[in-house]
Amino acid sequence: MNKPKMATEKGVPSNSRVLMLLGQLERMNGEAMMRDVETARQVTAKIFHLIQTQEKSGKEVMSKGSSGMEVILASLESTRDVQTTLNILYILSELLTVGRGRRVGVFVSKGGTGILFQILITTSKELPPSEELMLQLHSLLAKVGPKDRKFGVKARLSGALNATVNLTKQNLQNTKLLLPCLQVLRVYSTNSVNAISLGKNGVVELMFKIVVPFSKKNTSLLKVALDALGALLKSKTNARRAVDAGHVHVLLALYQDWHHNDTRHRHMLIRKGLLVCLRNITNIKLGRKAFIDADGMRILYYSSTECLPVRTLDPLVNTSSLIMRKCFPKNRLPLPTIKSAFHYQLPHVPAVGPVAQLYSQPLGGRKIHQLCDRPLKKVDDVVDESDDNEETDADTENDTDNEEDEKDQHTANEDIETDLNKLHPKKNPGRPFEELKVYERFFLELSEDFQGYNFEPSKSASTTSSSFSSTRATRPIIVPTAQALSPKHVPITSCQEDCNPTKAERAPPSPSVPTPAPPASLTPLELDTIHLTKDQDRKEEARIPSPDTHTTLSSLTRPPSQAQTIEQDLAHVLECVSLEAEGALNTEGVKQDGSPVNATRHIQSPLLLGGIATRRVGGGGGSNWGSDCGSEGTEDEGGEGAVLEVPDTALLLPLHDPDLYVEMVKGTHSVPQYAEVAYPDYFGHIAPTFREPLQERVYGVQRSKIFQDIERLIHPNDIVDKVVYDLDIPSCPVIEDNGESLKFNSQFESGNLRKAVQMRKYEYDLVLNSDINSNHYHQWFYFEVSGMRVGTTYRFNIINSEKSNSQFNYGMQVLMYSVQEAISGRPRWVRTGTDICYYKNHFARSSIAAGGQKGKSYYTMTFSTSFSHKDDVCYFAYHYPYTYSTLKMHLSKLEALRTPQIYLRRDVLCETLGGNSCPLLTITAMPESNSNDHICQFRNRPLIFLSARVHPGETNASWVMKGTLEFLMGTSPLAASLREAYIFKIVPMLNPDGVVNGNHRCSLSGEDLNRQWQNPNPELHPTIYHTKSLLQYLAHIQRAPLVFCDYHGHSRKKNVFMYGCSVKETVWQSNISATSSDLHEDLGYRALPKILSQIAPAFSMASCSFVVERSKESTARVVVWREIGVQRSYTMESTLCGCDQGKYKGLQIGTRELEEMGAQFCVALLRLKRLTGIRNHQHLLDLESDIIGTQSKVVSSPTTYVVEEDEPSFLEEIDYSAESNDEDAEPEIEHGIEVQENANHLDRLSDCETNHKD
């Protein structure tokens, strides 16, 4: 029977030979080891032999219960014998080579690094030092260094830096010893303080002595030397030292030499090392200048071009691309000022903030009727002359001005609200009830008794309308707390009055002349429309004087003479599309491609508003187009008989009427006084029946675009650089030429394009206009193009985008509308564009426009497209346009759909800074009768408060709202049930001025209105002030809404989702401690999004977040939750791109899906009504389990949002450094997100960039 083995801790056998030797060594420690040197040598040699020959011996020494490492290190520290020291170093080298990660960690934790440094210092003092000992020491240090976080500090404090440097200098010809020395220097240099110290000791110069031209010898040594040099050159001090010594030229010559001689690409790492050195030197301005002076752009451009065919050389191409882009001279935008091209003088300027700063700058934009013929002497966007690394600094950018931000972990946690007092909603109306009583007029449904109303079913809809709408006050309300404002002057539709001055310049009306109210009246708009070739049935309405003696514009019957005048004015040519003689027209209509448009309307070529003098007429291309600036246009071949064939889309677009749209435009006030109507808004949009999938990203597309940009510097003679459109030349923005250029236009409602510059024959740089009274927010675009050649591919570059990433990198395409397609029966916006990408460019952002931050750059959104029709006019847009005039037209058409069972009231909430009315809708079901019970049920319905379009560029919010409004006005049983369940108060467009003037985010005040809810100014933010006042009034009368939802669009995420407010989920995301009473809250806030996730295919519950953040405390969602006490207060975000889950996975979103989302929101409210019944508590239990199920995910995630990134990590990352597959993570990567190398997708990572929103 075997004798049982004695064991030490954790099962290590006590009779193990290696452990017995370690025990013997332990007993020898101290003086005994110094006395008995020979025994020490023998024992350590035996241990080394066992570990070298028996794998189990090493495991026994490093096992968790063993004290073997302590014994070995103690012996190493106490011995003075060189051979014993070498034996122990051999033992350590053998142990740390296997299972390197954990074993090295143990070695470091036991103080091994410090002991090695002590021996290094001691040995270096001997003359001559033992070469073998130095070799083993540095080999071991090279293994340990990368795993020891304090390695650099320990080396510096112990004096090991100089010891290694001196050894290196003495052994430049000793390759065997030089290699481990360089490996250790490479680790030393990763510490920035060490790098500077080493630079002072001449190590940079030393490395350049080691780095030699192409040779097949000692390539490993050369690779390590380049790595060390690259690490040293990260220090700006060392980079300057290298530049001063002329090493930039040396590096370029070496790179050329290796590039030409390494024909079989076996030494790519050496070539990459040389590029990394150049990359780090060019982080400083001096290095970039030296690079340019040494012809570095041309050298890297041509070498990279030669590397392109070989896929494995992508790291070289990408690093070269990064260097060239960095060294590309920083330019200003080609503008006289970065302020908007249009100027609107505010009634008063805020004391502080960006708008105040803007007004302190020299006037840049032009006032109405004011020319800006010469550039300003004082430029407000000069390139910052700093020596900072623009790439590194700029890419840590993290905008914090909306819900859409993709934050890094630290910022996300810091932004979470941690003040429990702020996390508990407290109803705080904020204003005395006496001030708020004026808003009672907007809630007549709460006091209406319906006496005298005939509830017979035969009653017509128009009677219902006149019974309730005609008696409502239509004037803007007077703000009790502010100085009484004079009534706003709203011009009638005449030649003289349509040229509206700005509000500040508008003369007050004469007391003796009744002033018409805004066109958004309460009576249904039976307009006496413009006489076109299509006859309209006209219905006269009685003049209904409003209580303040204003006359509603829509109720006036236009005199025949005035109508004839407008008809004559409309005969002016704007953009003559496909003009033919009247006899040649197909009067039977067009029916193609599944678009059943079976009738046509013939009108004189459009579309000038009656009597308004235009700055531009014409601007089209081809032989059939109008003439140049300032002319009245030329008669085409057809003469007076020329007409435009317009598809009658009434069957497919019941809420669209082109004539009514033109009429609506006449009552719309814009700062530039737009006198043109864009064809897409006139014709309307019918959603295509075919699917539009997310566009697959072509490999190398971004790299090819960047190289084309670099070619501008390499081959300047190929560049045309001709301005073809410029809003800063107000008298004639369209620059005429010989027909070799495209023609552009953006002078229509919601249009945005400031400048177009032809760079090559078929390539154009486009500059977007800033929001009015701002110097940034460039994202929304909407412009017209004409004069194109069929079949030619054009490239368009929007060069002043600001966000650090875009869904254009993830499958989103731009939208295009073809007028030729429209008149052929297919009036629709379609997704278009190839080679789409979004990347950082060489145009510098001023610190003025970047919140004081220096070194920022703009981004380019580039796409290519071709055109299918000759003499076409095409429009491009960021997303499906939805103008303010479109809203007014839709509301007027919706009023016509009213049935006797629908209670619809349309009020004017207020007037905006620009003189546009802000409509407020009330929709519910009529009471069954005027009995007390029915009236009581009618008045006591819960309220739902909806708003949209506070950000003008988020047009998808309006399409969702359109779906909601159409459903609410529909005849389906669900719609009827919904109206019977709730009273809806809806502000469909919170920022009419921003929408009209083509802003992306701001109102005319130059501020984001969704950051003004805490303390809105009645003059600067009237729509927010009065909307909040409505909610405050409801809170005062104990009728706060059951649900508040603000519709938005999201530019960086896919799907539709919600942001809400929860104390519990906010606390879970932060580190604050809270009691159970602090966390007590009704989970009903999750019910509505949960329902939506079940019924709406585009909705994603996983993307929802209910965290309250400090940066969002002045948004509608948080203020309504905190101050009004609405638990179900939401922002509903709709993607601008598409979906990555559900029924629409892989598809771009369209107006059909957006309108469907608006309708599904209504259905969800109906389900919510049923769920929140008195006896139904099961849904709360379901929500409890649902939220508990997500708690672990929330706690484990340091980010604010449940789903922070749109894309899985293995998809192509969008890396501005264009060096995604580099093993050295670039500091240029956005938000510190490191590129994740996935073996299956490595080949896709070569040319891209790593990646706002209440």
mmCIF file of C-alpha atoms in Angstrom, residues 262-551:
data_model
loop_
_atom_site.group_PDB
_atom_site.id
_atom_site.type_symbol
_atom_site.label_atom_id
_atom_site.label_comp_id
_atom_site.label_asym_id
_atom_site.label_seq_id
_atom_site.Cartn_x
_atom_site.Cartn_y
_atom_site.Cartn_z
ATOM 1 C CA ASP A 262 10.562 45.597 -49.996
ATOM 2 C CA THR A 263 8.935 44.297 -53.155
ATOM 3 C CA ARG A 264 7.677 41.088 -51.522
ATOM 4 C CA HIS A 265 6.166 43.000 -48.595
ATOM 5 C CA ARG A 266 7.910 40.930 -45.948
ATOM 6 C CA HIS A 267 8.897 43.929 -43.864
ATOM 7 C CA MET A 268 5.591 45.748 -43.587
ATOM 8 C CA LEU A 269 6.063 46.263 -39.836
ATOM 9 C CA ILE A 270 9.278 48.223 -40.419
ATOM 10 C CA ARG A 271 7.550 50.393 -43.004
ATOM 11 C CA LYS A 272 4.680 50.847 -40.590
ATOM 12 C CA GLY A 273 7.141 51.792 -37.831
ATOM 13 C CA LEU A 274 8.603 54.542 -39.995
ATOM 14 C CA LEU A 275 5.112 55.871 -40.700
ATOM 15 C CA VAL A 276 4.240 55.845 -36.993
ATOM 16 C CA CYS A 277 7.330 57.984 -36.330
ATOM 17 C CA LEU A 278 6.148 60.425 -38.993
ATOM 18 C CA ARG A 279 2.631 60.355 -37.602
ATOM 19 C CA ASN A 280 3.855 61.337 -34.134
ATOM 20 C CA ILE A 281 6.195 64.052 -35.396
ATOM 21 C CA THR A 282 3.369 65.609 -37.402
ATOM 22 C CA ASN A 283 1.286 65.966 -34.254
ATOM 23 C CA ILE A 284 3.038 69.317 -33.828
ATOM 24 C CA LYS A 285 2.724 72.262 -36.168
ATOM 25 C CA LEU A 286 6.476 72.423 -36.687
ATOM 26 C CA GLY A 287 6.473 68.781 -37.750
ATOM 27 C CA ARG A 288 3.653 69.332 -40.211
ATOM 28 C CA LYS A 289 5.500 72.236 -41.788
ATOM 29 C CA ALA A 290 8.678 70.177 -42.043
ATOM 30 C CA PHE A 291 6.690 67.348 -43.605
ATOM 31 C CA ILE A 292 5.224 69.658 -46.240
ATOM 32 C CA ASP A 293 8.620 71.250 -46.917
ATOM 33 C CA ALA A 294 10.162 67.795 -47.403
ATOM 34 C CA ASP A 295 7.530 67.024 -50.071
ATOM 35 C CA GLY A 296 6.007 64.463 -47.749
ATOM 36 C CA MET A 297 2.515 64.782 -49.216
ATOM 37 C CA ARG A 298 3.643 63.745 -52.650
ATOM 38 C CA ILE A 299 5.917 60.951 -51.343
ATOM 39 C CA LEU A 300 3.193 59.346 -49.222
ATOM 40 C CA TYR A 301 0.490 59.918 -51.824
ATOM 41 C CA TYR A 302 2.345 58.057 -54.570
ATOM 42 C CA SER A 303 3.640 55.302 -52.279
ATOM 43 C CA SER A 304 0.117 54.749 -50.937
ATOM 44 C CA THR A 305 -1.314 54.654 -54.439
ATOM 45 C CA GLU A 306 1.138 51.885 -55.272
ATOM 46 C CA CYS A 307 0.070 49.981 -52.136
ATOM 47 C CA LEU A 308 -3.649 50.149 -52.867
ATOM 48 C CA PRO A 309 -3.877 46.950 -54.975
ATOM 49 C CA VAL A 310 -2.422 44.854 -52.120
ATOM 50 C CA ARG A 311 -5.052 44.385 -49.418
ATOM 51 C CA THR A 312 -2.514 43.348 -46.780
ATOM 52 C CA LEU A 313 -0.836 46.761 -47.077
ATOM 53 C CA ASP A 314 -3.950 48.578 -45.876
ATOM 54 C CA PRO A 315 -2.308 49.534 -42.551
ATOM 55 C CA LEU A 316 0.339 51.439 -44.523
ATOM 56 C CA VAL A 317 -2.243 53.146 -46.710
ATOM 57 C CA ASN A 318 -4.359 54.085 -43.724
ATOM 58 C CA THR A 319 -1.479 55.493 -41.683
ATOM 59 C CA SER A 320 -0.236 57.420 -44.721
ATOM 60 C CA SER A 321 -3.742 58.756 -45.237
ATOM 61 C CA LEU A 322 -3.894 59.880 -41.623
ATOM 62 C CA ILE A 323 -0.582 61.736 -41.908
ATOM 63 C CA MET A 324 -1.544 63.414 -45.166
ATOM 64 C CA ARG A 325 -4.906 64.512 -43.852
ATOM 65 C CA LYS A 326 -3.287 65.860 -40.724
ATOM 66 C CA CYS A 327 -0.714 67.801 -42.733
ATOM 67 C CA PHE A 328 -3.218 69.049 -45.292
ATOM 68 C CA PRO A 329 -3.163 72.816 -44.738
ATOM 69 C CA LYS A 330 -6.019 73.890 -42.511
ATOM 70 C CA ASN A 331 -8.350 76.224 -44.346
ATOM 71 C CA ARG A 332 -11.155 78.544 -43.423
ATOM 72 C CA LEU A 333 -14.529 77.850 -44.897
ATOM 73 C CA PRO A 334 -14.891 79.846 -48.124
ATOM 74 C CA LEU A 335 -17.233 82.339 -46.463
ATOM 75 C CA PRO A 336 -17.009 85.993 -45.449
ATOM 76 C CA THR A 337 -18.389 85.021 -42.022
ATOM 77 C CA ILE A 338 -19.516 81.865 -40.291
ATOM 78 C CA LYS A 339 -22.631 83.631 -39.092
ATOM 79 C CA SER A 340 -25.785 82.980 -41.032
ATOM 80 C CA ALA A 341 -26.151 84.624 -44.421
ATOM 81 C CA PHE A 342 -29.390 86.117 -43.077
ATOM 82 C CA HIS A 343 -29.658 88.499 -40.162
ATOM 83 C CA TYR A 344 -32.629 88.989 -37.902
ATOM 84 C CA GLN A 345 -32.388 91.693 -35.268
ATOM 85 C CA LEU A 346 -33.725 90.435 -31.944
ATOM 86 C CA PRO A 347 -36.005 92.674 -29.882
ATOM 87 C CA HIS A 348 -33.437 92.333 -27.124
ATOM 88 C CA VAL A 349 -30.230 90.354 -26.825
ATOM 89 C CA PRO A 350 -29.655 87.985 -23.876
ATOM 90 C CA ALA A 351 -27.023 89.219 -21.436
ATOM 91 C CA VAL A 352 -24.971 86.028 -21.592
ATOM 92 C CA GLY A 353 -24.661 82.936 -23.730
ATOM 93 C CA PRO A 354 -23.738 82.149 -27.314
ATOM 94 C CA VAL A 355 -26.222 84.641 -28.786
ATOM 95 C CA ALA A 356 -24.774 87.442 -26.687
ATOM 96 C CA GLN A 357 -21.300 86.422 -27.813
ATOM 97 C CA LEU A 358 -22.476 86.398 -31.418
ATOM 98 C CA TYR A 359 -23.822 89.933 -31.163
ATOM 99 C CA SER A 360 -20.512 91.075 -29.717
ATOM 100 C CA GLN A 361 -18.790 89.958 -32.941
ATOM 101 C CA PRO A 362 -18.760 92.154 -36.046
ATOM 102 C CA LEU A 363 -21.944 91.945 -38.080
ATOM 103 C CA GLY A 364 -21.588 89.110 -40.540
ATOM 104 C CA GLY A 365 -24.957 88.171 -41.928
ATOM 105 C CA ARG A 366 -26.848 90.580 -44.114
ATOM 106 C CA LYS A 367 -29.993 92.315 -43.082
ATOM 107 C CA ILE A 368 -33.025 92.330 -45.265
ATOM 108 C CA HIS A 369 -32.418 94.411 -48.371
ATOM 109 C CA GLN A 370 -28.831 94.960 -47.258
ATOM 110 C CA LEU A 371 -26.021 93.874 -49.545
ATOM 111 C CA CYS A 372 -22.749 92.423 -48.419
ATOM 112 C CA ASP A 373 -20.641 92.968 -51.503
ATOM 113 C CA ARG A 374 -17.235 92.880 -49.872
ATOM 114 C CA PRO A 375 -15.852 90.497 -47.289
ATOM 115 C CA LEU A 376 -15.532 91.772 -43.766
ATOM 116 C CA LYS A 377 -12.128 92.924 -42.671
ATOM 117 C CA LYS A 378 -12.449 91.294 -39.285
ATOM 118 C CA VAL A 379 -12.962 87.602 -39.889
ATOM 119 C CA ASP A 380 -14.705 85.676 -37.127
ATOM 120 C CA ASP A 381 -13.507 82.193 -37.988
ATOM 121 C CA VAL A 382 -9.738 82.404 -38.356
ATOM 122 C CA VAL A 383 -7.795 79.183 -38.041
ATOM 123 C CA ASP A 384 -6.519 78.831 -34.507
ATOM 124 C CA GLU A 385 -2.761 79.197 -34.440
ATOM 125 C CA SER A 386 -2.048 76.553 -31.845
ATOM 126 C CA ASP A 387 0.563 73.863 -31.678
ATOM 127 C CA ASP A 388 -1.938 71.376 -30.323
ATOM 128 C CA ASN A 389 -2.615 68.183 -32.143
ATOM 129 C CA GLU A 390 -5.888 68.966 -33.832
ATOM 130 C CA GLU A 391 -6.562 65.318 -34.500
ATOM 131 C CA THR A 392 -6.110 64.204 -30.921
ATOM 132 C CA ASP A 393 -7.949 67.071 -29.326
ATOM 133 C CA ALA A 394 -10.732 67.365 -31.821
ATOM 134 C CA ASP A 395 -11.802 63.799 -31.713
ATOM 135 C CA THR A 396 -12.501 63.791 -28.011
ATOM 136 C CA GLU A 397 -15.373 66.085 -28.867
ATOM 137 C CA ASN A 398 -18.600 65.344 -27.042
ATOM 138 C CA ASP A 399 -21.521 67.666 -27.832
ATOM 139 C CA THR A 400 -23.858 67.899 -24.879
ATOM 140 C CA ASP A 401 -26.705 69.880 -26.352
ATOM 141 C CA ASN A 402 -29.247 67.171 -26.885
ATOM 142 C CA GLU A 403 -30.536 63.762 -25.993
ATOM 143 C CA GLU A 404 -28.864 62.216 -28.955
ATOM 144 C CA ASP A 405 -25.281 62.425 -27.677
ATOM 145 C CA GLU A 406 -23.231 59.275 -27.684
ATOM 146 C CA LYS A 407 -21.150 59.808 -24.577
ATOM 147 C CA ASP A 408 -18.202 58.069 -23.185
ATOM 148 C CA GLN A 409 -18.601 56.224 -19.915
ATOM 149 C CA HIS A 410 -17.247 58.907 -17.616
ATOM 150 C CA THR A 411 -19.228 61.729 -19.152
ATOM 151 C CA ALA A 412 -22.382 59.657 -19.062
ATOM 152 C CA ASN A 413 -22.062 58.951 -15.369
ATOM 153 C CA GLU A 414 -21.193 62.542 -14.568
ATOM 154 C CA ASP A 415 -24.273 63.786 -16.429
ATOM 155 C CA ILE A 416 -26.735 61.649 -14.476
ATOM 156 C CA GLU A 417 -28.757 63.668 -11.991
ATOM 157 C CA THR A 418 -27.779 62.706 -8.425
ATOM 158 C CA ASP A 419 -29.766 65.275 -6.446
ATOM 159 C CA LEU A 420 -32.686 63.300 -5.032
ATOM 160 C CA ASN A 421 -34.620 66.530 -4.430
ATOM 161 C CA LYS A 422 -34.577 67.154 -8.182
ATOM 162 C CA LEU A 423 -35.415 63.544 -8.940
ATOM 163 C CA HIS A 424 -38.713 63.677 -7.107
ATOM 164 C CA PRO A 425 -41.230 65.566 -9.244
ATOM 165 C CA LYS A 426 -42.867 68.417 -7.420
ATOM 166 C CA LYS A 427 -45.806 70.138 -8.996
ATOM 167 C CA ASN A 428 -44.600 73.683 -9.234
ATOM 168 C CA PRO A 429 -46.725 75.760 -11.587
ATOM 169 C CA GLY A 430 -44.325 78.628 -11.025
ATOM 170 C CA ARG A 431 -46.780 81.439 -11.760
ATOM 171 C CA PRO A 432 -49.790 82.753 -9.838
ATOM 172 C CA PHE A 433 -53.127 81.538 -11.091
ATOM 173 C CA GLU A 434 -54.278 85.084 -11.787
ATOM 174 C CA GLU A 435 -51.657 85.324 -14.531
ATOM 175 C CA LEU A 436 -52.585 81.950 -15.944
ATOM 176 C CA LYS A 437 -56.357 82.532 -16.076
ATOM 177 C CA VAL A 438 -55.941 84.147 -19.491
ATOM 178 C CA TYR A 439 -55.214 80.668 -20.861
ATOM 179 C CA GLU A 440 -58.717 79.520 -19.962
ATOM 180 C CA ARG A 441 -59.774 80.565 -23.458
ATOM 181 C CA PHE A 442 -57.768 77.640 -24.867
ATOM 182 C CA PHE A 443 -59.724 75.139 -22.773
ATOM 183 C CA LEU A 444 -63.301 76.004 -23.646
ATOM 184 C CA GLU A 445 -64.030 72.291 -23.946
ATOM 185 C CA LEU A 446 -63.720 72.087 -20.149
ATOM 186 C CA SER A 447 -66.608 74.508 -19.685
ATOM 187 C CA GLU A 448 -68.632 74.093 -22.893
ATOM 188 C CA ASP A 449 -72.307 73.231 -22.196
ATOM 189 C CA PHE A 450 -73.370 72.622 -25.845
ATOM 190 C CA GLN A 451 -76.748 74.218 -25.182
ATOM 191 C CA GLY A 452 -78.537 75.001 -28.418
ATOM 192 C CA TYR A 453 -76.475 72.541 -30.408
ATOM 193 C CA ASN A 454 -78.415 70.085 -32.564
ATOM 194 C CA PHE A 455 -76.998 66.583 -31.997
ATOM 195 C CA GLU A 456 -78.951 65.046 -34.863
ATOM 196 C CA PRO A 457 -76.703 62.840 -37.071
ATOM 197 C CA SER A 458 -77.783 64.708 -40.187
ATOM 198 C CA LYS A 459 -76.010 67.798 -38.994
ATOM 199 C CA SER A 460 -73.250 68.720 -41.428
ATOM 200 C CA ALA A 461 -69.632 68.891 -40.535
ATOM 201 C CA SER A 462 -69.425 72.523 -41.515
ATOM 202 C CA THR A 463 -72.159 73.365 -39.023
ATOM 203 C CA THR A 464 -70.148 71.673 -36.322
ATOM 204 C CA SER A 465 -67.190 73.710 -37.368
ATOM 205 C CA SER A 466 -68.952 77.027 -37.350
ATOM 206 C CA SER A 467 -70.705 76.278 -34.075
ATOM 207 C CA PHE A 468 -67.468 76.053 -32.197
ATOM 208 C CA SER A 469 -64.672 77.456 -34.287
ATOM 209 C CA SER A 470 -66.128 80.725 -35.363
ATOM 210 C CA THR A 471 -66.639 82.005 -31.859
ATOM 211 C CA ARG A 472 -63.119 81.427 -30.632
ATOM 212 C CA ALA A 473 -60.701 84.239 -29.980
ATOM 213 C CA THR A 474 -58.055 84.141 -32.671
ATOM 214 C CA ARG A 475 -55.682 86.897 -31.688
ATOM 215 C CA PRO A 476 -52.416 86.129 -29.967
ATOM 216 C CA ILE A 477 -52.879 86.322 -26.237
ATOM 217 C CA ILE A 478 -51.415 89.220 -24.289
ATOM 218 C CA VAL A 479 -48.748 88.166 -21.819
ATOM 219 C CA PRO A 480 -49.875 89.450 -18.421
ATOM 220 C CA THR A 481 -46.362 89.512 -16.972
ATOM 221 C CA ALA A 482 -44.779 91.399 -19.833
ATOM 222 C CA GLN A 483 -45.337 94.824 -21.264
ATOM 223 C CA ALA A 484 -48.410 94.682 -23.461
ATOM 224 C CA LEU A 485 -47.381 94.164 -27.031
ATOM 225 C CA SER A 486 -49.060 95.928 -29.876
ATOM 226 C CA PRO A 487 -51.167 93.661 -32.076
ATOM 227 C CA LYS A 488 -49.094 91.897 -34.675
ATOM 228 C CA HIS A 489 -49.600 93.122 -38.198
ATOM 229 C CA VAL A 490 -50.411 90.248 -40.488
ATOM 230 C CA PRO A 491 -50.515 91.391 -44.095
ATOM 231 C CA ILE A 492 -53.273 90.521 -46.467
ATOM 232 C CA THR A 493 -52.374 88.694 -49.649
ATOM 233 C CA SER A 494 -51.563 91.579 -51.912
ATOM 234 C CA CYS A 495 -48.619 92.646 -53.995
ATOM 235 C CA GLN A 496 -47.484 95.323 -51.583
ATOM 236 C CA GLU A 497 -48.215 93.611 -48.291
ATOM 237 C CA ASP A 498 -46.529 90.303 -49.078
ATOM 238 C CA CYS A 499 -43.084 91.835 -48.923
ATOM 239 C CA ASN A 500 -43.037 91.539 -45.163
ATOM 240 C CA PRO A 501 -40.370 93.385 -43.219
ATOM 241 C CA THR A 502 -38.990 91.724 -40.145
ATOM 242 C CA LYS A 503 -40.949 92.009 -36.964
ATOM 243 C CA ALA A 504 -38.682 94.724 -35.721
ATOM 244 C CA GLU A 505 -39.289 96.794 -38.855
ATOM 245 C CA ARG A 506 -43.022 96.132 -39.175
ATOM 246 C CA ALA A 507 -45.083 99.293 -38.759
ATOM 247 C CA PRO A 508 -47.994 99.150 -36.313
ATOM 248 C CA PRO A 509 -51.415 99.132 -37.990
ATOM 249 C CA SER A 510 -53.491 102.231 -38.143
ATOM 250 C CA PRO A 511 -56.256 102.197 -35.498
ATOM 251 C CA SER A 512 -58.835 102.968 -38.114
ATOM 252 C CA VAL A 513 -57.978 99.968 -40.271
ATOM 253 C CA PRO A 514 -59.042 96.530 -39.042
ATOM 254 C CA THR A 515 -56.034 94.217 -39.064
ATOM 255 C CA PRO A 516 -56.539 90.651 -40.240
ATOM 256 C CA ALA A 517 -55.683 87.866 -37.823
ATOM 257 C CA PRO A 518 -53.139 85.221 -38.739
ATOM 258 C CA PRO A 519 -54.209 82.853 -41.498
ATOM 259 C CA ALA A 520 -54.372 79.885 -39.154
ATOM 260 C CA SER A 521 -57.966 80.768 -38.316
ATOM 261 C CA LEU A 522 -60.504 78.656 -36.575
ATOM 262 C CA THR A 523 -62.938 78.382 -39.447
ATOM 263 C CA PRO A 524 -62.441 75.795 -42.155
ATOM 264 C CA LEU A 525 -60.455 77.172 -45.084
ATOM 265 C CA GLU A 526 -62.708 77.160 -48.123
ATOM 266 C CA LEU A 527 -60.208 79.190 -50.105
ATOM 267 C CA ASP A 528 -61.076 81.113 -53.222
ATOM 268 C CA THR A 529 -57.966 79.671 -54.776
ATOM 269 C CA ILE A 530 -55.786 80.934 -57.532
ATOM 270 C CA HIS A 531 -57.245 80.630 -61.021
ATOM 271 C CA LEU A 532 -55.215 77.965 -62.731
ATOM 272 C CA THR A 533 -56.452 75.851 -65.592
ATOM 273 C CA LYS A 534 -58.122 73.574 -63.038
ATOM 274 C CA ASP A 535 -61.453 74.986 -61.891
ATOM 275 C CA GLN A 536 -62.220 75.014 -58.197
ATOM 276 C CA ASP A 537 -65.634 74.939 -56.617
ATOM 277 C CA ARG A 538 -65.887 78.046 -54.558
ATOM 278 C CA LYS A 539 -67.922 78.402 -51.412
ATOM 279 C CA GLU A 540 -68.525 81.802 -49.940
ATOM 280 C CA GLU A 541 -68.372 82.235 -46.242
ATOM 281 C CA ALA A 542 -69.841 85.033 -44.229
ATOM 282 C CA ARG A 543 -67.544 87.532 -42.705
ATOM 283 C CA ILE A 544 -67.257 86.478 -39.081
ATOM 284 C CA PRO A 545 -65.776 89.217 -36.948
ATOM 285 C CA SER A 546 -63.669 87.921 -34.104
ATOM 286 C CA PRO A 547 -64.044 89.387 -30.611
ATOM 287 C CA ASP A 548 -61.070 91.702 -31.108
ATOM 288 C CA THR A 549 -62.451 93.089 -34.404
ATOM 289 C CA HIS A 550 -59.822 91.182 -36.412
ATOM 290 C CA THR A 551 -61.055 89.533 -39.545
#
